[in-house]
mmCIF file of C-alpha atoms and ligand atoms in Angstrom:
data_model
loop_
_atom_site.group_PDB
_atom_site.id
_atom_site.type_symbol
_atom_site.label_atom_id
_atom_site.label_comp_id
_atom_site.label_asym_id
_atom_site.label_seq_id
_atom_site.Cartn_x
_atom_site.Cartn_y
_atom_site.Cartn_z
ATOM 1 C CA UNK A 1 7.764 0.602 13.031
ATOM 2 C CA UNK A 2 10.391 -1.532 14.726
ATOM 3 C CA UNK A 3 12.540 -4.153 13.119
ATOM 4 C CA UNK A 4 14.204 -6.256 15.856
ATOM 5 C CA UNK A 5 13.914 -3.272 18.194
ATOM 6 C CA UNK A 6 15.219 -0.641 15.788
ATOM 7 C CA UNK A 7 12.690 1.989 14.482
ATOM 8 C CA UNK A 8 12.519 2.131 10.695
ATOM 9 C CA UNK A 9 10.631 3.967 7.968
ATOM 10 C CA UNK A 10 10.480 2.670 4.464
ATOM 11 C CA UNK A 11 12.225 5.710 2.960
ATOM 12 C CA UNK A 12 14.562 8.188 4.543
ATOM 13 C CA UNK A 13 17.480 10.652 4.070
ATOM 14 C CA UNK A 14 20.783 9.258 5.348
ATOM 15 C CA UNK A 15 23.219 11.380 7.313
ATOM 16 C CA UNK A 16 25.187 11.964 4.123
ATOM 17 C CA UNK A 17 22.102 13.257 2.400
ATOM 18 C CA UNK A 18 21.339 10.218 0.193
ATOM 19 C CA UNK A 19 17.809 8.815 -0.152
ATOM 20 C CA UNK A 20 17.616 5.261 1.200
ATOM 21 C CA UNK A 21 14.874 2.602 0.937
ATOM 22 C CA UNK A 22 14.348 -0.974 2.007
ATOM 23 C CA UNK A 23 14.547 -3.348 -0.949
ATOM 24 C CA UNK A 24 11.177 -5.130 -0.768
ATOM 25 C CA UNK A 25 12.104 -7.546 -3.578
ATOM 26 C CA UNK A 26 14.484 -9.146 -1.070
ATOM 27 C CA UNK A 27 12.128 -9.462 1.831
ATOM 28 C CA UNK A 28 11.271 -11.617 3.742
ATOM 29 C CA UNK A 29 14.577 -13.498 3.195
ATOM 30 C CA UNK A 30 17.060 -10.588 3.291
ATOM 31 C CA UNK A 31 16.728 -7.185 4.943
ATOM 32 C CA UNK A 32 18.698 -4.818 2.702
ATOM 33 C CA UNK A 33 18.748 -1.063 2.181
ATOM 34 C CA UNK A 34 19.377 0.483 -1.245
ATOM 35 C CA UNK A 35 20.566 4.039 -1.907
ATOM 36 C CA UNK A 36 18.773 6.038 -4.638
ATOM 37 C CA UNK A 37 21.381 8.327 -6.193
ATOM 38 C CA UNK A 38 19.268 9.950 -8.912
ATOM 39 C CA UNK A 39 15.776 10.217 -10.401
ATOM 40 C CA UNK A 40 16.426 7.242 -12.682
ATOM 41 C CA UNK A 41 17.145 5.090 -9.640
ATOM 42 C CA UNK A 42 13.910 6.302 -8.007
ATOM 43 C CA UNK A 43 11.952 5.503 -11.121
ATOM 44 C CA UNK A 44 13.517 2.061 -11.361
ATOM 45 C CA UNK A 45 12.763 1.386 -7.620
ATOM 46 C CA UNK A 46 9.068 2.080 -8.274
ATOM 47 C CA UNK A 47 8.673 0.145 -11.591
ATOM 48 C CA UNK A 48 10.759 -2.881 -10.470
ATOM 49 C CA UNK A 49 8.847 -2.763 -7.126
ATOM 50 C CA UNK A 50 11.813 -2.367 -4.729
ATOM 51 C CA UNK A 51 9.224 -0.009 -3.253
ATOM 52 C CA UNK A 52 5.508 -0.586 -3.714
ATOM 53 C CA UNK A 53 2.210 0.225 -2.106
ATOM 54 C CA UNK A 54 0.282 3.327 -3.172
ATOM 55 C CA UNK A 55 1.518 5.788 -0.404
ATOM 56 C CA UNK A 56 5.118 4.647 -0.663
ATOM 57 C CA UNK A 57 5.105 4.978 -4.457
ATOM 58 C CA UNK A 58 4.008 8.591 -3.913
ATOM 59 C CA UNK A 59 6.679 9.288 -1.301
ATOM 60 C CA UNK A 60 9.382 7.726 -3.530
ATOM 61 C CA UNK A 61 8.224 9.826 -6.439
ATOM 62 C CA UNK A 62 8.512 12.974 -4.309
ATOM 63 C CA UNK A 63 12.078 12.128 -3.394
ATOM 64 C CA UNK A 64 12.709 11.305 -7.067
ATOM 65 C CA UNK A 65 11.769 14.851 -7.927
ATOM 66 C CA UNK A 66 14.078 16.116 -5.239
ATOM 67 C CA UNK A 67 16.962 14.076 -6.614
ATOM 68 C CA UNK A 68 16.206 15.453 -10.112
ATOM 69 C CA UNK A 69 16.332 19.025 -8.871
ATOM 70 C CA UNK A 70 19.627 18.415 -7.112
ATOM 71 C CA UNK A 71 21.162 17.524 -10.469
ATOM 72 C CA UNK A 72 19.434 20.049 -12.729
ATOM 73 C CA UNK A 73 16.753 22.396 -11.479
ATOM 74 C CA UNK A 74 15.806 23.778 -14.886
ATOM 75 C CA UNK A 75 12.170 23.973 -16.089
ATOM 76 C CA UNK A 76 12.944 21.253 -18.718
ATOM 77 C CA UNK A 77 14.262 18.835 -16.157
ATOM 78 C CA UNK A 78 11.319 19.506 -13.813
ATOM 79 C CA UNK A 79 9.045 18.475 -16.635
ATOM 80 C CA UNK A 80 11.198 15.500 -17.663
ATOM 81 C CA UNK A 81 11.382 14.140 -14.063
ATOM 82 C CA UNK A 82 7.607 14.441 -13.666
ATOM 83 C CA UNK A 83 7.065 12.502 -16.922
ATOM 84 C CA UNK A 84 9.669 9.815 -16.118
ATOM 85 C CA UNK A 85 8.198 9.102 -12.667
ATOM 86 C CA UNK A 86 4.581 9.236 -13.776
ATOM 87 C CA UNK A 87 5.235 6.474 -16.370
ATOM 88 C CA UNK A 88 6.453 4.002 -13.756
ATOM 89 C CA UNK A 89 3.175 2.498 -12.560
ATOM 90 C CA UNK A 90 -0.320 3.413 -13.764
ATOM 91 C CA UNK A 91 -2.836 2.406 -11.096
ATOM 92 C CA UNK A 92 -1.902 3.990 -7.708
ATOM 93 C CA UNK A 93 -3.150 7.570 -7.912
ATOM 94 C CA UNK A 94 -0.851 8.626 -5.107
ATOM 95 C CA UNK A 95 1.938 8.759 -7.695
ATOM 96 C CA UNK A 96 0.199 11.470 -9.740
ATOM 97 C CA UNK A 97 -0.903 13.231 -6.547
ATOM 98 C CA UNK A 98 2.674 13.493 -5.193
ATOM 99 C CA UNK A 99 4.138 14.537 -8.539
ATOM 100 C CA UNK A 100 1.492 17.202 -9.065
ATOM 101 C CA UNK A 101 2.043 18.538 -5.565
ATOM 102 C CA UNK A 102 5.846 18.779 -6.113
ATOM 103 C CA UNK A 103 5.376 20.431 -9.502
ATOM 104 C CA UNK A 104 2.813 22.902 -8.231
ATOM 105 C CA UNK A 105 5.324 23.970 -5.498
ATOM 106 C CA UNK A 106 8.446 24.030 -7.583
ATOM 107 C CA UNK A 107 7.443 25.434 -10.972
ATOM 108 C CA UNK A 108 6.709 28.966 -9.854
ATOM 109 C CA UNK A 109 10.061 29.109 -8.042
ATOM 110 C CA UNK A 110 13.427 30.325 -9.305
ATOM 111 C CA UNK A 111 15.457 27.278 -10.376
ATOM 112 C CA UNK A 112 18.142 28.157 -7.825
ATOM 113 C CA UNK A 113 15.603 27.626 -4.967
ATOM 114 C CA UNK A 114 14.118 24.384 -6.187
ATOM 115 C CA UNK A 115 16.592 21.737 -4.935
ATOM 116 C CA UNK A 116 16.275 22.738 -1.261
ATOM 117 C CA UNK A 117 12.533 23.288 -1.489
ATOM 118 C CA UNK A 118 11.952 19.885 -3.225
ATOM 119 C CA UNK A 119 13.929 18.052 -0.558
ATOM 120 C CA UNK A 120 12.042 19.785 2.281
ATOM 121 C CA UNK A 121 8.658 19.137 0.597
ATOM 122 C CA UNK A 122 9.484 15.390 0.045
ATOM 123 C CA UNK A 123 10.394 15.059 3.696
ATOM 124 C CA UNK A 124 7.188 16.894 4.700
ATOM 125 C CA UNK A 125 5.046 14.633 2.526
ATOM 126 C CA UNK A 126 6.630 11.587 4.197
ATOM 127 C CA UNK A 127 5.960 12.930 7.684
ATOM 128 C CA UNK A 128 2.412 13.746 6.610
ATOM 129 C CA UNK A 129 1.911 10.202 5.275
ATOM 130 C CA UNK A 130 3.086 8.694 8.568
ATOM 131 C CA UNK A 131 0.723 10.931 10.538
ATOM 132 C CA UNK A 132 -2.178 10.187 8.207
ATOM 133 C CA UNK A 133 -1.619 6.445 8.523
ATOM 134 C CA UNK A 134 -1.438 6.614 12.269
ATOM 135 C CA UNK A 135 -4.732 8.532 12.257
ATOM 136 C CA UNK A 136 -6.276 5.773 10.075
ATOM 137 C CA UNK A 137 -5.189 3.337 12.743
ATOM 138 C CA UNK A 138 -6.841 5.423 15.461
ATOM 139 C CA UNK A 139 -10.095 5.566 13.502
ATOM 140 C CA UNK A 140 -10.070 1.875 12.695
ATOM 141 C CA UNK A 141 -9.311 0.782 16.224
ATOM 142 C CA UNK A 142 -12.942 1.185 17.544
ATOM 143 C CA UNK A 143 -14.153 -1.163 14.821
ATOM 144 C CA UNK A 144 -11.899 -3.886 16.086
ATOM 145 C CA UNK A 145 -12.674 -3.042 19.756
ATOM 146 C CA UNK A 146 -16.429 -3.243 18.919
ATOM 147 C CA UNK A 147 -16.037 -6.709 17.462
ATOM 148 C CA UNK A 148 -14.081 -7.819 20.449
ATOM 149 C CA UNK A 149 -16.687 -6.547 22.847
ATOM 150 C CA UNK A 150 -19.417 -8.348 20.813
ATOM 151 C CA UNK A 151 -17.763 -11.775 20.815
ATOM 152 C CA UNK A 152 -15.526 -11.471 23.892
ATOM 153 C CA UNK A 153 -12.866 -13.455 22.103
ATOM 154 C CA UNK A 154 -9.993 -13.062 19.609
ATOM 155 C CA UNK A 155 -10.931 -10.949 16.594
ATOM 156 C CA UNK A 156 -10.003 -12.719 13.327
ATOM 157 C CA UNK A 157 -9.164 -10.254 10.557
ATOM 158 C CA UNK A 158 -8.495 -11.205 6.953
ATOM 159 C CA UNK A 159 -6.309 -8.990 4.821
ATOM 160 C CA UNK A 160 -5.089 -9.137 1.214
ATOM 161 C CA UNK A 161 -1.767 -7.957 -0.288
ATOM 162 C CA UNK A 162 0.441 -5.723 1.834
ATOM 163 C CA UNK A 163 -1.146 -2.652 3.221
ATOM 164 C CA UNK A 164 1.055 -2.403 6.267
ATOM 165 C CA UNK A 165 3.955 -0.042 7.077
ATOM 166 C CA UNK A 166 5.992 -1.426 4.169
ATOM 167 C CA UNK A 167 3.408 -0.054 1.755
ATOM 168 C CA UNK A 168 3.536 3.406 3.275
ATOM 169 C CA UNK A 169 6.158 5.531 4.975
ATOM 170 C CA UNK A 170 5.099 4.169 8.349
ATOM 171 C CA UNK A 171 2.153 2.415 10.142
ATOM 172 C CA UNK A 172 0.338 1.260 7.011
ATOM 173 C CA UNK A 173 -3.294 1.648 6.023
ATOM 174 C CA UNK A 174 -5.277 -1.555 6.539
ATOM 175 C CA UNK A 175 -2.751 -2.890 9.029
ATOM 176 C CA UNK A 176 -2.570 0.365 11.075
ATOM 177 C CA UNK A 177 -5.800 -0.382 13.034
ATOM 178 C CA UNK A 178 -4.504 -3.887 13.649
ATOM 179 C CA UNK A 179 -1.239 -2.513 15.140
ATOM 180 C CA UNK A 180 -3.267 -0.060 17.267
ATOM 181 C CA UNK A 181 -5.492 -2.901 18.499
ATOM 182 C CA UNK A 182 -2.603 -5.159 19.226
ATOM 183 C CA UNK A 183 -0.705 -2.411 21.062
ATOM 184 C CA UNK A 184 -3.881 -1.636 23.073
ATOM 185 C CA UNK A 185 -3.856 -5.254 24.272
ATOM 186 C CA UNK A 186 -6.863 -6.504 22.220
ATOM 187 C CA UNK A 187 -6.614 -10.139 21.118
ATOM 188 C CA UNK A 188 -6.311 -10.151 17.326
ATOM 189 C CA UNK A 189 -5.348 -12.772 14.783
ATOM 190 C CA UNK A 190 -4.737 -11.961 11.105
ATOM 191 C CA UNK A 191 -5.498 -14.287 8.135
ATOM 192 C CA UNK A 192 -2.817 -13.241 5.591
ATOM 193 C CA UNK A 193 -3.708 -13.944 1.919
ATOM 194 C CA UNK A 194 -0.508 -14.998 0.194
ATOM 195 C CA UNK A 195 -1.502 -12.631 -2.735
ATOM 196 C CA UNK A 196 -0.260 -14.293 -5.899
ATOM 197 C CA UNK A 197 1.526 -13.619 -8.094
ATOM 198 C CA UNK A 198 4.102 -11.528 -6.192
ATOM 199 C CA UNK A 199 3.117 -12.832 -2.722
ATOM 200 C CA UNK A 200 3.063 -9.450 -0.970
ATOM 201 C CA UNK A 201 0.950 -11.133 1.759
ATOM 202 C CA UNK A 202 3.129 -14.211 2.339
ATOM 203 C CA UNK A 203 6.376 -12.288 1.997
ATOM 204 C CA UNK A 204 5.759 -8.752 3.310
ATOM 205 C CA UNK A 205 2.594 -8.710 5.504
ATOM 206 C CA UNK A 206 3.606 -11.858 7.320
ATOM 207 C CA UNK A 207 7.087 -10.463 7.787
ATOM 208 C CA UNK A 208 6.052 -7.187 9.289
ATOM 209 C CA UNK A 209 3.304 -8.651 11.502
ATOM 210 C CA UNK A 210 5.853 -11.182 12.762
ATOM 211 C CA UNK A 211 8.413 -8.433 13.518
ATOM 212 C CA UNK A 212 5.698 -6.647 15.590
ATOM 213 C CA UNK A 213 4.560 -9.910 17.321
ATOM 214 C CA UNK A 214 1.039 -9.872 15.861
ATOM 215 C CA UNK A 215 -0.419 -13.420 15.669
ATOM 216 C CA UNK A 216 -1.082 -14.323 12.079
ATOM 217 C CA UNK A 217 -1.605 -17.305 9.726
ATOM 218 C CA UNK A 218 -0.643 -17.230 6.035
ATOM 219 C CA UNK A 219 -3.336 -18.751 3.760
ATOM 220 C CA UNK A 220 -3.570 -19.363 0.049
ATOM 221 C CA UNK A 221 -5.709 -16.818 -1.738
ATOM 222 C CA UNK A 222 -8.480 -19.271 -2.350
ATOM 223 C CA UNK A 223 -8.981 -20.143 1.365
ATOM 224 C CA UNK A 224 -10.770 -16.912 2.387
ATOM 225 C CA UNK A 225 -14.259 -17.890 1.210
ATOM 226 C CA UNK A 226 -14.093 -21.230 3.032
ATOM 227 C CA UNK A 227 -12.893 -19.546 6.292
ATOM 228 C CA UNK A 228 -15.757 -17.060 6.059
ATOM 229 C CA UNK A 229 -18.312 -19.897 5.629
ATOM 230 C CA UNK A 230 -16.821 -21.525 8.725
ATOM 231 C CA UNK A 231 -17.333 -18.365 10.851
ATOM 232 C CA UNK A 232 -13.579 -17.879 11.206
ATOM 233 C CA UNK A 233 -13.394 -14.340 9.754
ATOM 234 C CA UNK A 234 -14.865 -11.460 11.804
ATOM 235 C CA UNK A 235 -13.914 -8.743 9.380
ATOM 236 C CA UNK A 236 -11.899 -8.090 6.211
ATOM 237 C CA UNK A 237 -9.755 -5.016 5.809
ATOM 238 C CA UNK A 238 -7.676 -4.064 2.816
ATOM 239 C CA UNK A 239 -5.871 -0.996 1.441
ATOM 240 C CA UNK A 240 -6.511 0.571 -1.971
ATOM 241 C CA UNK A 241 -4.505 1.995 -4.849
ATOM 242 C CA UNK A 242 -7.228 4.268 -6.069
ATOM 243 C CA UNK A 243 -10.701 4.928 -4.677
ATOM 244 C CA UNK A 244 -13.023 6.874 -6.909
ATOM 245 C CA UNK A 245 -15.078 9.832 -5.735
ATOM 246 C CA UNK A 246 -18.134 7.519 -5.723
ATOM 247 C CA UNK A 247 -16.402 5.005 -3.453
ATOM 248 C CA UNK A 248 -15.431 2.203 -5.861
ATOM 249 C CA UNK A 249 -12.217 0.661 -4.687
ATOM 250 C CA UNK A 250 -9.319 -0.411 -6.844
ATOM 251 C CA UNK A 251 -6.835 -2.690 -5.051
ATOM 252 C CA UNK A 252 -4.528 -5.703 -5.550
ATOM 253 C CA UNK A 253 -5.957 -8.417 -7.818
ATOM 254 C CA UNK A 254 -8.139 -10.779 -5.833
ATOM 255 C CA UNK A 255 -9.580 -8.157 -3.551
ATOM 256 C CA UNK A 256 -12.925 -8.226 -5.422
ATOM 257 C CA UNK A 257 -13.302 -11.994 -4.841
ATOM 258 C CA UNK A 258 -12.775 -11.418 -1.090
ATOM 259 C CA UNK A 259 -15.439 -8.684 -1.105
ATOM 260 C CA UNK A 260 -17.899 -11.007 -2.871
ATOM 261 C CA UNK A 261 -17.225 -13.814 -0.375
ATOM 262 C CA UNK A 262 -17.565 -11.353 2.500
ATOM 263 C CA UNK A 263 -20.872 -10.069 1.175
ATOM 264 C CA UNK A 264 -22.288 -13.587 0.735
ATOM 265 C CA UNK A 265 -21.325 -14.472 4.321
ATOM 266 C CA UNK A 266 -22.322 -11.305 6.076
ATOM 267 C CA UNK A 267 -18.657 -10.498 7.016
ATOM 268 C CA UNK A 268 -17.956 -6.732 7.176
ATOM 269 C CA UNK A 269 -15.577 -5.573 4.446
ATOM 270 C CA UNK A 270 -13.584 -2.419 5.274
ATOM 271 C CA UNK A 271 -11.093 -0.456 3.138
ATOM 272 C CA UNK A 272 -8.527 1.823 4.734
ATOM 273 C CA UNK A 273 -7.100 4.731 2.824
ATOM 274 C CA UNK A 274 -5.308 8.041 3.064
ATOM 275 C CA UNK A 275 -7.032 10.937 1.255
ATOM 276 C CA UNK A 276 -4.297 11.131 -1.452
ATOM 277 C CA UNK A 277 -5.608 7.731 -2.601
ATOM 278 C CA UNK A 278 -8.970 9.251 -3.550
ATOM 279 C CA UNK A 279 -9.232 10.179 -7.210
ATOM 280 C CA UNK A 280 -11.674 13.046 -7.121
ATOM 281 C CA UNK A 281 -11.631 13.268 -10.961
ATOM 282 C CA UNK A 282 -13.044 9.798 -11.431
ATOM 283 C CA UNK A 283 -16.546 8.565 -10.594
ATOM 284 C CA UNK A 284 -16.626 4.925 -11.760
ATOM 285 C CA UNK A 285 -14.098 2.256 -10.884
ATOM 286 C CA UNK A 286 -14.479 1.001 -14.445
ATOM 287 C CA UNK A 287 -12.288 3.917 -15.568
ATOM 288 C CA UNK A 288 -9.297 3.043 -13.373
ATOM 289 C CA UNK A 289 -6.257 2.039 -15.481
ATOM 290 C CA UNK A 290 -5.347 -1.494 -14.509
ATOM 291 C CA UNK A 291 -1.632 -2.275 -14.690
ATOM 292 C CA UNK A 292 -0.788 -5.470 -16.680
ATOM 293 C CA UNK A 293 2.498 -6.711 -15.378
ATOM 294 C CA UNK A 294 4.948 -9.241 -16.808
ATOM 295 C CA UNK A 295 3.789 -12.820 -17.285
ATOM 296 C CA UNK A 296 7.005 -13.869 -15.641
ATOM 297 C CA UNK A 297 5.472 -12.957 -12.286
ATOM 298 C CA UNK A 298 2.920 -15.704 -12.962
ATOM 299 C CA UNK A 299 5.222 -18.390 -14.466
ATOM 300 C CA UNK A 300 8.003 -17.986 -11.898
ATOM 301 C CA UNK A 301 8.343 -18.048 -8.074
ATOM 302 C CA UNK A 302 11.146 -16.788 -5.900
ATOM 303 C CA UNK A 303 11.996 -18.222 -2.521
ATOM 304 C CA UNK A 304 14.745 -19.409 -0.202
ATOM 305 C CA UNK A 305 16.341 -22.852 -0.598
ATOM 306 C CA UNK A 306 17.139 -25.037 2.424
ATOM 307 C CA UNK A 307 20.768 -23.858 2.252
ATOM 308 C CA UNK A 308 19.839 -20.186 2.341
ATOM 309 C CA UNK A 309 20.116 -19.216 -1.304
ATOM 310 C CA UNK A 310 17.382 -17.025 -2.871
ATOM 311 C CA UNK A 311 16.316 -18.820 -6.069
ATOM 312 C CA UNK A 312 13.738 -18.277 -8.754
ATOM 313 C CA UNK A 313 12.006 -21.319 -10.298
ATOM 314 C CA UNK A 314 9.509 -21.790 -13.188
ATOM 315 C CA UNK A 315 6.096 -23.353 -12.375
ATOM 316 C CA UNK A 316 4.280 -23.237 -15.668
ATOM 317 C CA UNK A 317 4.903 -25.345 -18.858
ATOM 318 C CA UNK A 318 6.874 -23.813 -21.650
ATOM 319 C CA UNK A 319 4.635 -22.090 -24.195
ATOM 320 C CA UNK A 320 1.517 -21.402 -21.999
ATOM 321 C CA UNK A 321 0.162 -17.942 -22.514
ATOM 322 C CA UNK A 322 0.371 -15.779 -19.315
ATOM 323 C CA UNK A 323 -1.895 -13.044 -18.129
ATOM 324 C CA UNK A 324 -1.190 -10.728 -15.216
ATOM 325 C CA UNK A 325 -3.689 -8.016 -14.371
ATOM 326 C CA UNK A 326 -2.298 -6.562 -11.156
ATOM 327 C CA UNK A 327 -5.430 -4.886 -9.755
ATOM 328 C CA UNK A 328 -9.185 -5.252 -9.713
ATOM 329 C CA UNK A 329 -12.132 -3.032 -8.710
ATOM 330 C CA UNK A 330 -14.548 -3.704 -5.885
ATOM 331 C CA UNK A 331 -17.779 -1.828 -6.374
ATOM 332 C CA UNK A 332 -18.803 0.535 -3.528
ATOM 333 C CA UNK A 333 -21.910 -1.558 -2.823
ATOM 334 C CA UNK A 334 -19.681 -4.359 -1.472
ATOM 335 C CA UNK A 335 -17.703 -2.115 0.852
ATOM 336 C CA UNK A 336 -19.093 -1.823 4.429
ATOM 337 C CA UNK A 337 -17.161 1.438 5.109
ATOM 338 C CA UNK A 338 -14.015 3.385 4.346
ATOM 339 C CA UNK A 339 -11.535 4.158 7.103
ATOM 340 C CA UNK A 340 -9.660 7.409 6.484
ATOM 341 C CA UNK A 341 -7.517 9.811 8.468
ATOM 342 C CA UNK A 342 -10.598 11.923 9.161
ATOM 343 C CA UNK A 343 -12.843 9.103 10.268
ATOM 344 C CA UNK A 344 -15.048 6.281 8.955
ATOM 345 C CA UNK A 345 -17.570 6.880 6.161
ATOM 346 C CA UNK A 346 -19.857 5.188 3.660
ATOM 347 C CA UNK A 347 -18.292 4.200 0.337
ATOM 348 C CA UNK A 348 -20.420 6.719 -1.522
ATOM 349 C CA UNK A 349 -20.095 10.179 -3.046
ATOM 350 C CA UNK A 350 -21.925 11.596 0.027
ATOM 351 C CA UNK A 351 -19.763 9.687 2.500
ATOM 352 C CA UNK A 352 -16.490 10.862 0.968
ATOM 353 C CA UNK A 353 -17.690 14.416 0.365
ATOM 354 C CA UNK A 354 -18.871 14.573 4.027
ATOM 355 C CA UNK A 355 -15.368 13.876 5.275
ATOM 356 C CA UNK A 356 -13.441 15.817 2.584
ATOM 357 C CA UNK A 357 -15.760 18.687 1.520
ATOM 358 C CA UNK A 358 -12.917 20.892 0.266
ATOM 359 C CA UNK A 359 -11.627 18.256 -2.196
ATOM 360 C CA UNK A 360 -15.089 17.148 -3.307
ATOM 361 C CA UNK A 361 -16.023 20.819 -4.066
ATOM 362 C CA UNK A 362 -12.827 21.509 -5.945
ATOM 363 C CA UNK A 363 -13.196 18.451 -8.242
HETATM 364 O O1 MRU B 1 1.432 -3.882 -6.556
HETATM 365 P P1 MRU B 1 1.612 -3.336 -5.167
HETATM 366 O O2 MRU B 1 2.326 -4.212 -4.224
HETATM 367 O O3 MRU B 1 2.131 -1.954 -5.199
HETATM 368 O O4 MRU B 1 0.117 -3.292 -4.656
HETATM 369 C C1 MRU B 1 -0.127 -2.718 -3.334
HETATM 370 C C2 MRU B 1 -1.551 -2.819 -2.960
HETATM 371 O O5 MRU B 1 -2.434 -3.254 -3.732
HETATM 372 C C3 MRU B 1 -1.965 -2.273 -1.629
HETATM 373 O O6 MRU B 1 -3.020 -2.972 -1.109
HETATM 374 C C4 MRU B 1 -2.330 -0.761 -1.852
HETATM 375 O O7 MRU B 1 -1.319 -0.033 -2.430
HETATM 376 C C5 MRU B 1 -2.757 -0.167 -0.562
HETATM 377 S S1 MRU B 1 -1.362 -0.003 0.447
HETATM 378 C C6 MRU B 1 -1.387 1.059 1.581
#
């Protein structure tokens, strides 16, 4: 997508062959790129959330494997790189998917062929992710168009966390249909949940929507239910970090409460996802490993001061215990439909297997 007229992806190879990313811990206050020199830097970028969002975590892991192979393409290092990267974040299944895909390609090869093949495969996975996300946008567009035709007015869409292009290689998942609708001239307005504790909504979704010119309003996480009661939300759409084969959806903490409020108010609740986010080995959302992150994300806030400095402040009293589960699970029964690169389906085993029969059969 464009940043001030310049097209960007979230991860790319520079002309000198380095892997570059946008540092998302600095947005929205500073737009900075960081070069990843080795697999350790790629692992750090994922665990410290310089990159985040399920598809981008997978893409960064793929490039991490490529960097590892450039330094040492032995069997032992292939295994070590896989283990290092897999340990970075537990919930987004795209990480395991990308690492397994890289390992399946590389391990039968002669070590001397691995570096070049890994780099080409990482680039291919990135191109594929961008194409998948654009297709999600194309399949989600008719939902927004339908709502517009029904009310003949601006479509108000609520989203949680950041599932825009910053969370993927390009386009995004939940935000891709919104970009498509906006680009097609449909009047849309986005309610952006701030998404405590890391504020991916307030900092990242608001930033990228603003760069693209999409009208939006940042709200506190607790405002969504009230807005739905007032008839000010026509649909909710979120991304997901892991969707089970039965259609349960794990996403950023707070998503479940939005789904409950949407259900109570008759507001359709959609989830957009690329197929690598489906965990075909898991049926129930209760089995998804939920990442517990540092309490410091709850006790502290980072922002920009009036004179332009980026500062971190503490908001909780000394000594209070801190809990920080980073994801929750929305049961399939609360999801109106899933929007994928192959079309829209029910959040059910039949719905997913209908669109992806080859994966469902293999599981
Ligand atoms: O902790 P994060 O910022 O990596 O969480 C991201 C999300 O929860 C997104 O909604 C999800 O990855 C889907 S993004 C395309």
